[in-house]
Coordinates of C-alpha atoms in Angstrom, one line a residue:
M1 CA -23.9 -105.2 15.5
L2 CA -20.8 -103.9 17.4
P3 CA -17.2 -103.1 16.5
D4 CA -14.5 -104.3 18.0
R5 CA -13.2 -101.1 19.5
F6 CA -14.1 -97.4 19.3
A7 CA -12.7 -95.3 17.0
L8 CA -12.2 -92.5 19.5
Q9 CA -10.2 -94.8 22.3
P10 CA -6.9 -93.0 23.4
A11 CA -4.0 -94.2 22.5
G12 CA -1.7 -96.4 24.8
S13 CA -5.3 -97.2 26.8
T14 CA -6.3 -99.7 29.0
R15 CA -9.0 -102.2 29.7
A16 CA -11.1 -100.0 31.9
A17 CA -11.8 -102.0 35.4
T18 CA -14.9 -101.4 37.8
T19 CA -12.7 -99.2 39.7
A20 CA -10.9 -97.3 37.1
I21 CA -14.5 -96.2 36.3
A22 CA -15.6 -95.5 39.2
A23 CA -12.8 -93.5 39.5
L24 CA -14.3 -91.1 36.5
L25 CA -16.6 -89.7 39.7
P26 CA -16.0 -87.2 42.1
D27 CA -15.8 -89.4 45.1
H28 CA -12.8 -87.7 46.8
D29 CA -15.5 -85.2 47.5
Q30 CA -16.8 -85.4 50.7
G31 CA -20.1 -83.2 50.0
F32 CA -20.6 -85.3 46.8
R33 CA -20.4 -88.7 48.8
A34 CA -22.7 -87.5 51.3
L35 CA -25.0 -85.8 49.1
L36 CA -25.2 -89.2 47.0
A37 CA -25.9 -91.5 50.2
R38 CA -28.6 -89.4 50.8
A39 CA -29.9 -89.1 47.2
L40 CA -29.6 -92.8 46.7
A41 CA -32.6 -93.1 50.2
E42 CA -34.6 -90.1 49.4
A43 CA -34.7 -89.1 45.5
P44 CA -38.4 -89.3 44.4
D45 CA -37.0 -91.0 40.9
L46 CA -36.0 -94.0 42.7
A47 CA -39.3 -94.4 44.6
V48 CA -40.8 -94.3 41.5
A49 CA -38.5 -96.6 39.8
A50 CA -39.1 -99.0 43.2
A51 CA -42.9 -99.3 42.8
R52 CA -42.5 -100.3 39.1
I53 CA -40.3 -103.4 40.4
D54 CA -43.0 -104.2 42.8
A55 CA -45.7 -104.0 40.3
A56 CA -43.5 -106.1 37.6
R57 CA -42.4 -108.6 40.9
A58 CA -46.3 -109.1 41.5
G59 CA -47.0 -109.7 38.2
L60 CA -44.2 -112.4 37.7
R61 CA -45.8 -114.3 41.2
E62 CA -49.4 -114.0 39.7
A63 CA -48.2 -115.7 36.0
G64 CA -46.4 -118.2 38.2
A65 CA -49.3 -119.1 40.2
A66 CA -51.5 -119.7 37.2
L67 CA -49.1 -122.9 37.2
L68 CA -50.7 -124.5 40.1
P69 CA -54.0 -125.7 41.1
Q70 CA -56.8 -123.5 42.4
V71 CA -58.4 -124.8 45.1
D72 CA -61.8 -123.3 46.3
A73 CA -64.0 -124.0 49.3
S74 CA -67.7 -122.9 49.7
G75 CA -70.6 -123.6 52.2
Q76 CA -74.3 -123.1 51.8
A77 CA -77.4 -123.5 54.3
A78 CA -80.8 -122.6 52.8
Q79 CA -84.1 -122.9 54.1
Q80 CA -87.2 -122.7 52.3
R81 CA -91.3 -123.3 52.6
I82 CA -92.9 -125.2 50.4
S83 CA -96.7 -126.0 49.6
A84 CA -98.1 -129.5 49.4
A85 CA -100.5 -128.4 46.8
Q86 CA -97.7 -128.1 44.3
F87 CA -97.5 -131.7 44.2
G88 CA -101.2 -132.3 43.3
G89 CA -103.3 -134.6 45.2
L90 CA -101.6 -136.9 47.5
P91 CA -103.0 -139.6 49.5
G92 CA -103.9 -138.5 53.0
S93 CA -101.2 -140.9 54.9
I94 CA -98.4 -138.9 53.1
R95 CA -97.5 -135.7 55.1
I96 CA -94.8 -133.2 53.4
D97 CA -93.1 -130.7 56.1
P98 CA -93.2 -127.4 54.4
T99 CA -90.2 -126.3 55.8
Q100 CA -87.3 -127.7 54.4
G101 CA -83.3 -127.0 54.7
R102 CA -80.5 -127.4 52.9
F103 CA -76.7 -127.6 54.3
S104 CA -73.7 -128.3 52.1
T105 CA -69.5 -127.6 52.3
S106 CA -67.4 -128.3 49.7
V107 CA -63.6 -128.2 48.5
D108 CA -63.0 -128.0 44.9
A109 CA -59.6 -127.7 43.2
R110 CA -59.3 -126.8 39.5
W111 CA -55.5 -127.4 37.3
D112 CA -54.5 -126.7 34.0
P113 CA -51.5 -128.9 33.5
D114 CA -50.4 -126.5 30.5
L115 CA -49.6 -129.0 28.2
F116 CA -48.7 -126.4 25.2
G117 CA -46.9 -124.3 27.5
R118 CA -49.1 -121.0 27.3
L119 CA -48.5 -120.4 31.0
R120 CA -44.8 -121.2 31.1
V121 CA -44.6 -119.2 28.3
A122 CA -46.7 -116.1 30.0
R123 CA -44.6 -116.7 33.2
R124 CA -41.4 -116.3 31.0
A125 CA -42.9 -112.8 29.8
S126 CA -43.4 -111.7 33.4
A127 CA -40.1 -112.6 34.2
A128 CA -38.6 -110.6 31.5
R129 CA -40.8 -107.5 32.6
L130 CA -39.4 -107.9 36.0
D131 CA -35.9 -108.1 34.6
A132 CA -36.4 -104.8 32.5
A133 CA -37.9 -103.1 35.4
N134 CA -34.5 -103.4 37.4
A135 CA -32.5 -102.6 34.5
D136 CA -34.9 -99.5 34.6
A137 CA -34.2 -98.9 38.0
A138 CA -30.5 -99.3 37.6
A139 CA -30.8 -96.7 34.7
V140 CA -32.5 -94.3 36.9
R141 CA -29.8 -94.6 39.5
L142 CA -27.3 -94.3 36.7
A143 CA -28.9 -91.1 36.0
L144 CA -29.4 -89.9 39.5
I145 CA -25.4 -90.7 40.1
T146 CA -23.9 -88.7 37.2
D147 CA -26.5 -85.9 37.4
L148 CA -25.9 -85.3 41.1
A149 CA -21.8 -85.2 40.4
S150 CA -22.3 -82.6 37.3
A151 CA -24.4 -80.6 39.4
V152 CA -22.2 -80.4 42.7
T153 CA -18.8 -80.2 39.8
D154 CA -21.1 -77.3 38.7
L155 CA -21.6 -75.8 42.2
R156 CA -17.8 -76.2 43.0
T157 CA -16.7 -74.6 40.0
I158 CA -18.8 -71.2 40.6
D159 CA -17.4 -71.1 44.4
R160 CA -14.1 -71.6 42.8
R161 CA -14.7 -68.8 40.4
S162 CA -16.3 -66.4 42.9
A163 CA -13.1 -66.8 45.2
L164 CA -11.3 -65.5 42.5
L165 CA -13.4 -62.7 41.6
T166 CA -13.7 -62.3 45.5
D167 CA -9.8 -61.8 45.6
D168 CA -9.5 -60.0 42.5
L169 CA -12.2 -57.6 43.7
A170 CA -10.2 -56.9 46.4
E171 CA -6.9 -56.2 44.5
A172 CA -9.1 -54.0 42.2
A173 CA -10.2 -52.2 44.8
S174 CA -6.7 -52.0 46.2
F175 CA -5.5 -50.8 42.9
S176 CA -8.3 -47.9 42.4
A177 CA -7.5 -46.9 46.2
L178 CA -3.7 -46.4 45.1
T179 CA -4.8 -44.9 42.0
R180 CA -6.6 -42.3 43.6
Q181 CA -3.9 -41.4 46.1
R182 CA -1.6 -41.0 42.9
A183 CA -3.7 -38.6 41.3
H184 CA -4.3 -36.3 44.1
A185 CA -0.6 -36.2 44.7
G186 CA -0.3 -35.5 41.4
L187 CA 1.7 -38.8 40.1
A188 CA -1.4 -39.8 37.8
A189 CA -4.1 -38.4 35.9
E190 CA -7.3 -38.1 37.3
A191 CA -8.2 -40.1 34.0
D192 CA -6.2 -43.1 35.0
L193 CA -9.1 -43.6 37.8
V194 CA -12.0 -44.1 35.9
P195 CA -11.1 -47.8 34.1
A196 CA -10.0 -48.5 37.6
L197 CA -13.1 -48.3 39.1
A198 CA -14.3 -49.7 35.9
L199 CA -12.6 -52.8 36.4
E200 CA -13.9 -53.1 40.0
E201 CA -17.5 -52.7 39.2
H202 CA -16.8 -55.3 36.1
V203 CA -16.0 -57.9 39.0
R204 CA -18.5 -56.9 41.3
S205 CA -21.2 -57.7 38.2
R206 CA -19.5 -60.9 37.1
L207 CA -19.9 -62.1 41.2
A208 CA -23.4 -61.0 40.9
G209 CA -23.9 -63.1 37.9
L210 CA -22.2 -66.4 39.7
A211 CA -24.5 -65.9 42.5
A212 CA -27.5 -66.0 40.0
E213 CA -25.8 -69.3 38.5
R214 CA -25.2 -70.7 41.9
A215 CA -28.6 -70.4 42.9
G216 CA -29.8 -72.4 39.9
V217 CA -27.4 -75.1 40.7
L218 CA -28.8 -75.5 44.2
G219 CA -32.5 -75.7 43.0
R220 CA -31.0 -78.5 40.6
L221 CA -29.5 -80.7 43.6
V222 CA -32.8 -80.1 45.7
T223 CA -34.6 -81.4 42.8
L224 CA -32.4 -84.7 42.3
T225 CA -31.9 -85.1 46.3
G226 CA -35.3 -84.4 47.2
L227 CA -33.9 -82.7 50.1
P228 CA -34.4 -79.2 51.6
A229 CA -31.5 -76.4 50.5
T230 CA -30.3 -76.3 54.3
T231 CA -29.5 -80.1 54.2
V232 CA -27.8 -80.0 50.6
L233 CA -25.7 -76.8 51.4
A234 CA -24.6 -78.3 54.9
D235 CA -23.5 -81.6 53.3
L236 CA -21.8 -79.5 50.7
A237 CA -19.7 -77.8 53.3
K238 CA -17.7 -80.9 54.6
D239 CA -15.2 -80.2 51.8
D240 CA -13.5 -77.1 50.6
R241 CA -14.3 -76.1 47.0
D242 CA -11.1 -77.3 45.4
A243 CA -12.3 -80.6 46.0
A244 CA -14.8 -80.9 42.9
F245 CA -12.0 -81.7 40.6
A246 CA -10.9 -86.0 40.3
P247 CA -7.0 -86.2 39.8
P248 CA -5.9 -87.0 36.1
L249 CA -6.3 -90.8 35.5
A250 CA -3.0 -92.6 35.3
Q251 CA -3.6 -93.8 32.0
P252 CA -6.3 -93.5 29.5
L253 CA -9.3 -96.0 30.1
A254 CA -9.9 -98.6 27.0
I255 CA -13.7 -99.5 27.2
S256 CA -14.9 -102.9 25.8
T257 CA -17.7 -102.2 23.2
A258 CA -19.4 -105.4 23.9
A259 CA -19.4 -104.0 28.1
L260 CA -22.0 -101.7 26.5
L261 CA -24.4 -104.6 26.0
E262 CA -24.8 -104.5 30.0
R263 CA -25.6 -100.6 30.2
P264 CA -29.2 -100.6 32.3
D265 CA -30.9 -99.1 29.0
V266 CA -29.9 -101.7 26.6
R267 CA -30.6 -104.0 29.0
A268 CA -33.8 -103.0 29.7
A269 CA -34.8 -102.6 26.1
E270 CA -33.2 -106.4 25.5
R271 CA -35.2 -107.7 28.2
R272 CA -38.4 -105.7 26.7
L273 CA -37.7 -107.7 23.6
A274 CA -37.7 -111.0 25.2
A275 CA -40.6 -110.6 27.0
A276 CA -42.5 -109.2 23.6
D277 CA -41.0 -113.2 22.0
A278 CA -42.6 -114.7 24.9
E279 CA -46.0 -113.2 24.6
I280 CA -45.9 -114.2 21.2
A281 CA -45.3 -117.9 21.9
A282 CA -48.1 -117.5 24.5
I283 CA -50.7 -116.3 22.0
A284 CA -49.5 -118.5 19.4
A285 CA -50.2 -121.5 22.4
E286 CA -53.9 -120.4 22.5
R287 CA -54.5 -122.2 19.5
Y288 CA -54.3 -125.5 20.9
P289 CA -56.2 -127.3 23.1
R290 CA -56.7 -126.5 26.8
F291 CA -56.9 -129.5 29.1
D292 CA -58.3 -128.9 32.3
L293 CA -58.5 -131.6 35.8
T294 CA -61.1 -130.9 38.4
A295 CA -62.3 -132.9 41.7
G296 CA -64.3 -131.8 44.5
L297 CA -64.8 -133.1 47.9
G298 CA -68.0 -132.3 50.0
L299 CA -70.6 -132.7 52.5
I300 CA -74.3 -132.3 51.9
A301 CA -77.5 -132.7 53.9
L302 CA -81.1 -131.8 54.6
A303 CA -80.4 -131.3 58.5
L304 CA -77.7 -129.6 60.1
G305 CA -77.1 -132.1 62.5
D306 CA -76.6 -134.5 59.5
L307 CA -74.2 -132.9 57.7
F308 CA -70.9 -134.4 59.2
T309 CA -72.2 -138.1 58.9
E310 CA -70.7 -140.5 56.7
Q311 CA -73.8 -140.9 54.6
A312 CA -73.3 -136.6 53.7
V313 CA -70.1 -137.2 51.9
I314 CA -70.1 -136.5 48.2
G315 CA -67.1 -136.1 45.6
S316 CA -66.2 -135.5 42.0
V317 CA -63.2 -136.2 39.6
G318 CA -63.1 -134.8 35.9
A319 CA -61.4 -133.6 33.3
S320 CA -62.2 -131.1 30.1
L321 CA -61.0 -130.4 26.8
S322 CA -61.7 -127.1 25.0
A323 CA -59.9 -126.0 21.5
P324 CA -61.2 -122.7 19.4
L325 CA -63.3 -123.9 16.5
L326 CA -64.1 -120.8 14.8
D327 CA -63.2 -117.6 16.4
F328 CA -63.1 -115.5 12.9
G329 CA -59.3 -114.9 13.2
R330 CA -59.6 -113.2 16.6
I331 CA -56.6 -115.0 17.6
G332 CA -55.0 -114.6 14.4
A333 CA -55.3 -110.5 15.3
R334 CA -53.9 -110.9 18.5
L335 CA -51.1 -112.8 17.1
R336 CA -50.2 -110.1 14.4
Q337 CA -50.5 -107.3 17.0
R338 CA -47.8 -109.3 19.4
E339 CA -45.8 -109.7 16.7
A340 CA -45.9 -106.0 15.6
A341 CA -45.0 -105.2 18.9
G342 CA -42.4 -107.9 18.6
A343 CA -40.9 -105.8 15.9
E344 CA -41.4 -102.7 17.3
A345 CA -39.3 -103.6 20.6
F346 CA -36.5 -105.3 18.7
A347 CA -36.2 -101.6 16.4
T348 CA -35.7 -99.9 19.9
Y349 CA -33.5 -102.8 21.1
R350 CA -31.2 -101.9 17.9
K351 CA -31.5 -98.4 18.1
T352 CA -30.7 -98.5 21.8
V353 CA -27.5 -100.4 21.4
F354 CA -26.5 -97.6 18.7
V355 CA -27.1 -94.7 21.2
A356 CA -25.1 -96.2 23.8
L357 CA -22.3 -96.6 20.9
G358 CA -22.6 -93.1 19.8
E359 CA -22.7 -91.5 23.2
T360 CA -19.5 -93.4 24.4
E361 CA -17.7 -92.5 21.0
A362 CA -18.6 -89.2 22.1
A363 CA -17.3 -89.1 25.6
L364 CA -14.1 -90.8 24.7
G365 CA -13.5 -88.3 21.9
S366 CA -14.6 -85.1 23.9
L367 CA -12.8 -85.9 27.3
A368 CA -9.7 -86.4 25.3
A369 CA -10.2 -83.3 23.5
A370 CA -11.0 -81.1 27.2
A371 CA -7.7 -82.1 28.6
R372 CA -6.0 -80.8 25.8
S373 CA -8.1 -77.7 26.0
A374 CA -7.9 -77.3 29.7
S375 CA -3.7 -78.0 29.8
A376 CA -4.0 -75.2 27.5
L377 CA -5.9 -72.8 29.4
N378 CA -3.8 -73.6 32.1
R379 CA -0.9 -72.7 30.7
Q380 CA -2.2 -69.7 28.8
A381 CA -3.9 -68.4 32.6
A382 CA -0.1 -68.3 33.8
L383 CA 1.4 -66.5 31.1
D384 CA -1.5 -63.7 31.3
R385 CA -0.8 -63.6 35.0
D386 CA 3.0 -63.0 34.2
S387 CA 2.0 -60.4 31.9
A388 CA 0.0 -58.7 34.1
D389 CA 2.5 -58.3 37.1
L390 CA 4.9 -57.6 34.3
A391 CA 2.6 -54.4 32.8
E392 CA 2.1 -53.2 36.7
A393 CA 5.8 -53.2 37.1
R394 CA 6.2 -51.4 33.7
Y395 CA 3.9 -48.7 34.8
R396 CA 5.4 -48.0 38.2
Q397 CA 8.4 -47.3 36.2
G398 CA 6.7 -45.2 33.7
L399 CA 7.2 -47.4 30.7
I400 CA 3.6 -47.9 29.8
G401 CA 0.3 -46.3 30.1
F402 CA -2.5 -47.3 32.8
L403 CA -4.9 -48.5 30.3
D404 CA -2.4 -50.8 29.2
V405 CA -2.1 -52.2 32.6
I406 CA -6.2 -52.7 32.8
K407 CA -6.1 -54.5 30.0
A408 CA -3.3 -56.9 31.4
R409 CA -5.4 -57.4 34.2
R410 CA -8.5 -58.0 32.7
A411 CA -7.2 -60.4 30.2
S412 CA -5.6 -62.5 33.1
L413 CA -9.0 -62.6 35.0
T414 CA -10.7 -63.8 32.2
S415 CA -7.8 -66.4 31.0
R416 CA -7.6 -67.6 35.1
E417 CA -11.8 -68.0 34.9
L418 CA -11.7 -69.9 31.5
A419 CA -8.9 -72.4 33.3
L420 CA -11.5 -73.1 35.9
V421 CA -13.9 -73.7 33.2
G422 CA -11.6 -76.0 31.7
D423 CA -10.6 -77.9 34.4
A424 CA -14.5 -78.2 35.4
D425 CA -15.2 -79.2 31.8
V426 CA -12.8 -81.9 31.7
Q427 CA -14.6 -83.6 35.3
R428 CA -18.2 -82.9 33.4
R429 CA -16.7 -84.9 30.4
R430 CA -15.4 -87.8 32.8
I431 CA -18.7 -88.0 34.1
A432 CA -20.2 -88.1 31.1
L433 CA -18.1 -91.0 30.2
Y434 CA -18.8 -92.7 33.3
R435 CA -22.7 -92.6 32.2
A436 CA -22.1 -93.7 28.7
A437 CA -20.1 -96.8 29.8
G438 CA -23.3 -97.9 32.0
G439 CA -21.1 -96.5 35.1
T440 CA -20.8 -99.5 37.8
S441 CA -24.4 -100.2 38.6
T442 CA -25.2 -104.1 38.3
V443 CA -28.0 -105.2 37.1
P444 CA -29.8 -108.6 38.2
A445 CA -29.2 -111.4 36.0
R446 CA -32.5 -112.5 34.3
S447 CA -32.0 -116.1 36.1
A448 CA -32.9 -113.7 39.5
S449 CA -36.4 -113.1 38.2
L450 CA -37.0 -116.8 37.7
R451 CA -36.4 -118.3 41.1

């Protein structure tokens, strides 16, 4: 089903170890680590997943208990009043006590030896459901980690862009003041002040837009972590705003296609397919006879004082055999339902595998492209900054007009912002690859749910 290697795997890549996969996350960011630790303990989505695991584990215990004997204890005390008239005419020498009592206690056992495996395959289905619930929890955990990493990356990027714009705003304000002084001194035209002020207001509007974006990202972090905004901000303050971008990888990663089968969502789909197969076998086993063993031991007496005597002891041992004789297709209909569910589970599993394959191909290709783009954007930003400095120097020498200076400064500001966005895009693509590859989360082996 899976190819030998990914088509978009970079040349010269090496097999990805768990430590290399983990390096795709911004783990060097103290704020991210602090928020992640809190989120893994407090996030509502993980609490939901844990509750589902508990429910599946209880179902497995119930299925396992069905293989063991069922032992019941009971006790009874009754008293009734009868009339001698109900016996017809009795000789005068025979007297009947109109008040009679009955006291009994017993312990009864019933066991199905499961000769045809109906209960065993039902337990196997429950075990597979528990495995699927564990895999679902791992998938939720993976989604939480990557969503949180992306949100922290977005917030750090906004902070870096805001810092850049704040510095540029100070420069623009200084430039406007200088232009005003030059205009008053007759060294520059009054018209030159208008584009300088326009640049200043342009930077202010960009800062206001980033503040709105930051509020949205902060709301995402509150939702993901289940923490108040003040706590989120306090954790994020543990690191500087430059810490969000991980250092480049020493060499490209090569992810094995077979490793995708251990992705939590793929694992969950495979375990649901196994559960569906076991449920088909359990329904099919209902066509075979059912054999039950029963045993009982008790005490019975007409007077409470005689209950614990040797004469009051009773007991029984028995066996029963039952089989469907004429059910008018009920079992067959249920079997066809489970077979259809099994076909659906197989189709879902196959789809999930190819979704994982497609996501990983896309993540590998987009990461390589984003890295090339970010490198070019950073080179462009450096060149545009030099160009802006050169334009300002030439303006002071009277070689170019003021509008050329404003255009150069705007181009420099835009390219530096784009360089920051490009660096952030590389980090987001790395996070996407971490998620597509299944991260480093471990899913319990299926044998664990059979213990």
